[in-house]
Amino acid sequence: MRRSRQPDLALPGHPRTRLRRWREGDAPVLVRSCLDPDIQYWNRPGRLTTEAAARERIARWEQRWENEEAAVWAVVAEDDDVPRGLIGLADLDLRGGSGEFVYWLLPAGRGRGVMAHAAVAVSRWAFDSLGLHRLRITHSVANTASCHVATAAGFALEGTMRSALLHADGWHDEHLHARIRDDTEGAPG
């Protein structure tokens, strides 16, 4: 990864949407995402209250790309290039062949199936370009939207991890979904 530039990724199921790396100028959107109650509840983005803090986070994502630790993209509409969401692979283990998805959408991007197509695009990149073997998605069992994303993107439900993640209202059980390189069914084209 460190020897290459982070690629833009097309979403064939959503031709007017693409994935690109985050830029300094996207800092206001990142701050706004940390104010969204759903993103705060289901994710752990932290509280970015200033654009300077958001720019630091974006710079850290770039460093994590260079260190081959993570790959994070902005989900953008072609017409205005403004981020509507985030998708990425964290906990990358290139030697061990695995990574875990992180994602969220702002309200303007929700409900259109974009995230499932984004997960498929990132999966294809991770399998084909990085040579990964296994990708996983975990989410609270109460987060039905994330469960839909995982299953629509062809990630099989492997089980439930009991009391695995602390949310503001207490410990939540989590679903574990996974996709391996050889999986061919269940993903949108």
Short mmCIF file of C-alpha atoms in Angstrom, two decimals:
data_model
loop_
_atom_site.label_atom_id
_atom_site.label_comp_id
_atom_site.label_asym_id
_atom_site.label_seq_id
_atom_site.Cartn_x
_atom_site.Cartn_y
_atom_site.Cartn_z
CA MET A 1 0.00 0.00 0.00
CA ARG A 2 2.75 2.43 0.92
CA ARG A 3 4.19 2.22 -2.59
CA SER A 4 0.92 3.24 -4.22
CA ARG A 5 -1.62 6.00 -4.10
CA GLN A 6 -4.99 5.14 -2.59
CA PRO A 7 -7.26 4.37 -5.55
CA ASP A 8 -10.66 5.83 -6.32
CA LEU A 9 -13.23 3.05 -6.57
CA ALA A 10 -16.31 3.03 -8.78
CA LEU A 11 -19.65 1.71 -7.59
CA PRO A 12 -21.21 -0.04 -10.61
CA GLY A 13 -24.59 -0.27 -8.86
CA HIS A 14 -24.48 3.48 -8.21
CA PRO A 15 -22.81 5.10 -11.22
CA ARG A 16 -23.05 8.64 -9.83
CA THR A 17 -21.30 7.68 -6.59
CA ARG A 18 -17.66 6.76 -6.03
CA LEU A 19 -15.14 6.22 -3.28
CA ARG A 20 -12.12 8.49 -2.92
CA ARG A 21 -9.58 9.28 -0.22
CA TRP A 22 -10.50 11.90 2.36
CA ARG A 23 -9.05 15.38 1.82
CA GLU A 24 -8.31 18.26 4.18
CA GLY A 25 -11.20 20.19 2.65
CA ASP A 26 -13.61 17.45 3.83
CA ALA A 27 -13.02 18.41 7.48
CA PRO A 28 -16.40 20.21 7.90
CA VAL A 29 -18.25 17.06 6.80
CA LEU A 30 -16.28 14.96 9.26
CA VAL A 31 -17.17 17.36 12.08
CA ARG A 32 -20.84 17.21 11.02
CA SER A 33 -20.75 13.39 11.07
CA CYS A 34 -19.68 13.46 14.71
CA LEU A 35 -22.83 15.44 15.52
CA ASP A 36 -25.17 12.92 13.87
CA PRO A 37 -26.88 10.93 16.66
CA ASP A 38 -27.06 7.68 14.67
CA ILE A 39 -23.39 7.79 13.71
CA GLN A 40 -22.46 8.58 17.31
CA TYR A 41 -24.64 5.77 18.66
CA TRP A 42 -23.64 2.94 16.32
CA ASN A 43 -20.00 3.91 15.72
CA ARG A 44 -17.11 5.23 17.74
CA PRO A 45 -15.98 8.25 15.73
CA GLY A 46 -15.11 10.27 18.81
CA ARG A 47 -16.07 13.89 19.23
CA LEU A 48 -14.46 16.02 16.57
CA THR A 49 -15.64 19.49 17.43
CA THR A 50 -13.22 21.51 15.31
CA GLU A 51 -12.12 21.40 11.72
CA ALA A 52 -8.51 21.33 12.92
CA ALA A 53 -9.21 18.09 14.81
CA ALA A 54 -10.94 16.67 11.73
CA ARG A 55 -7.94 17.57 9.54
CA GLU A 56 -5.70 15.76 12.04
CA ARG A 57 -7.92 12.67 11.78
CA ILE A 58 -7.72 12.79 7.98
CA ALA A 59 -3.92 13.10 8.18
CA ARG A 60 -3.87 10.09 10.55
CA TRP A 61 -5.86 8.06 7.98
CA GLU A 62 -3.26 8.96 5.36
CA GLN A 63 -0.51 7.84 7.75
CA ARG A 64 -2.34 4.60 8.47
CA TRP A 65 -2.46 3.98 4.68
CA GLU A 66 1.31 4.55 4.51
CA ASN A 67 1.81 2.21 7.49
CA GLU A 68 -0.43 -0.41 5.84
CA GLU A 69 -2.78 -0.41 8.84
CA ALA A 70 -6.01 0.89 7.32
CA ALA A 71 -7.68 2.15 4.14
CA VAL A 72 -10.46 4.72 4.55
CA TRP A 73 -12.53 6.26 1.77
CA ALA A 74 -15.11 9.03 1.49
CA VAL A 75 -18.37 8.04 -0.21
CA VAL A 76 -19.03 10.93 -2.61
CA ALA A 77 -21.61 11.90 -5.20
CA GLU A 78 -20.14 12.71 -8.62
CA ASP A 79 -22.18 15.89 -8.97
CA ASP A 80 -20.63 17.76 -6.02
CA ASP A 81 -17.78 15.54 -4.70
CA VAL A 82 -18.97 16.13 -1.11
CA PRO A 83 -18.68 13.14 1.25
CA ARG A 84 -21.96 11.46 2.17
CA GLY A 85 -20.27 8.78 4.22
CA LEU A 86 -17.20 6.78 5.10
CA ILE A 87 -16.13 3.22 4.41
CA GLY A 88 -12.86 1.55 5.13
CA LEU A 89 -10.89 -1.40 6.32
CA ALA A 90 -9.33 -1.12 9.75
CA ASP A 91 -7.29 -3.62 11.68
CA LEU A 92 -5.58 -4.58 8.44
CA ASP A 93 -3.32 -7.58 8.77
CA LEU A 94 -1.65 -7.95 5.39
CA ARG A 95 0.49 -10.88 6.51
CA GLY A 96 -2.49 -12.66 8.09
CA GLY A 97 -4.75 -11.75 5.16
CA SER A 98 -7.63 -10.04 6.98
CA GLY A 99 -9.34 -6.75 7.76
CA GLU A 100 -12.49 -5.39 9.37
CA PHE A 101 -14.94 -2.95 7.82
CA VAL A 102 -15.93 0.39 9.29
CA TYR A 103 -18.67 2.50 7.68
CA TRP A 104 -21.32 5.13 8.19
CA LEU A 105 -23.56 7.36 6.09
CA LEU A 106 -24.94 10.80 6.77
CA PRO A 107 -28.75 11.04 6.49
CA ALA A 108 -28.59 12.31 2.88
CA GLY A 109 -26.86 9.08 1.80
CA ARG A 110 -28.98 6.54 3.65
CA GLY A 111 -31.62 4.17 2.33
CA ARG A 112 -30.39 3.76 -1.26
CA GLY A 113 -28.20 0.66 -0.99
CA VAL A 114 -25.01 2.65 -1.56
CA MET A 115 -23.14 1.13 1.39
CA ALA A 116 -23.66 -2.47 0.29
CA HIS A 117 -22.22 -1.62 -3.13
CA ALA A 118 -19.36 0.25 -1.45
CA ALA A 119 -18.61 -2.81 0.70
CA VAL A 120 -18.50 -4.97 -2.43
CA ALA A 121 -16.15 -2.52 -4.19
CA VAL A 122 -13.78 -2.35 -1.21
CA SER A 123 -13.92 -6.13 -0.84
CA ARG A 124 -12.96 -6.66 -4.47
CA TRP A 125 -10.08 -4.21 -4.09
CA ALA A 126 -8.91 -5.91 -0.87
CA PHE A 127 -9.02 -9.40 -2.38
CA ASP A 128 -7.57 -8.47 -5.77
CA SER A 129 -5.07 -5.74 -4.90
CA LEU A 130 -4.02 -6.64 -1.36
CA GLY A 131 -4.45 -10.38 -1.67
CA LEU A 132 -6.48 -10.57 1.54
CA HIS A 133 -8.23 -13.83 2.37
CA ARG A 134 -10.93 -12.85 4.90
CA LEU A 135 -12.92 -9.68 5.58
CA ARG A 136 -15.34 -9.17 8.46
CA ILE A 137 -18.14 -6.87 9.51
CA THR A 138 -19.29 -6.66 13.11
CA HIS A 139 -22.25 -4.66 14.38
CA SER A 140 -24.70 -4.50 17.25
CA VAL A 141 -27.52 -7.01 16.80
CA ALA A 142 -29.88 -4.03 17.24
CA ASN A 143 -28.36 -2.24 14.23
CA THR A 144 -30.61 -3.64 11.51
CA ALA A 145 -29.27 -1.23 8.86
CA SER A 146 -25.72 -2.55 9.26
CA CYS A 147 -26.99 -6.12 9.23
CA HIS A 148 -28.73 -5.39 5.93
CA VAL A 149 -25.53 -3.89 4.48
CA ALA A 150 -23.52 -6.95 5.48
CA THR A 151 -25.94 -9.51 4.07
CA ALA A 152 -26.63 -7.51 0.90
CA ALA A 153 -22.86 -7.32 0.29
CA GLY A 154 -22.56 -11.11 0.55
CA PHE A 155 -21.11 -11.35 4.06
CA ALA A 156 -22.39 -14.52 5.69
CA LEU A 157 -23.62 -14.27 9.26
CA GLU A 158 -21.25 -16.46 11.26
CA GLY A 159 -22.62 -15.92 14.72
CA THR A 160 -23.29 -13.65 17.65
CA MET A 161 -20.60 -12.37 19.97
CA ARG A 162 -22.14 -11.88 23.39
CA SER A 163 -21.77 -8.54 25.15
CA ALA A 164 -18.99 -7.54 22.75
CA LEU A 165 -19.27 -3.76 22.39
CA LEU A 166 -20.04 -1.01 24.85
CA HIS A 167 -22.52 1.56 23.58
CA ALA A 168 -23.87 4.59 25.45
CA ASP A 169 -26.76 2.48 26.76
CA GLY A 170 -24.66 -0.52 27.83
CA TRP A 171 -23.11 -3.66 26.40
CA HIS A 172 -24.48 -4.98 23.10
CA ASP A 173 -24.26 -8.40 21.54
CA GLU A 174 -22.71 -8.19 18.08
CA HIS A 175 -23.23 -10.07 14.87
CA LEU A 176 -20.12 -11.32 13.10
CA HIS A 177 -20.34 -11.46 9.32
CA ALA A 178 -17.49 -12.53 7.06
CA ARG A 179 -16.59 -12.95 3.45
CA ILE A 180 -13.63 -14.90 2.17
CA ARG A 181 -11.89 -14.56 -1.15
CA ASP A 182 -13.53 -17.70 -2.58
CA ASP A 183 -17.12 -16.60 -1.79
CA THR A 184 -18.97 -16.03 -5.05
CA GLU A 185 -22.63 -15.83 -4.09
CA GLY A 186 -24.76 -13.21 -2.43
CA ALA A 187 -23.03 -10.00 -3.47
CA PRO A 188 -24.50 -7.40 -5.78
CA GLY A 189 -22.78 -7.12 -9.16
#
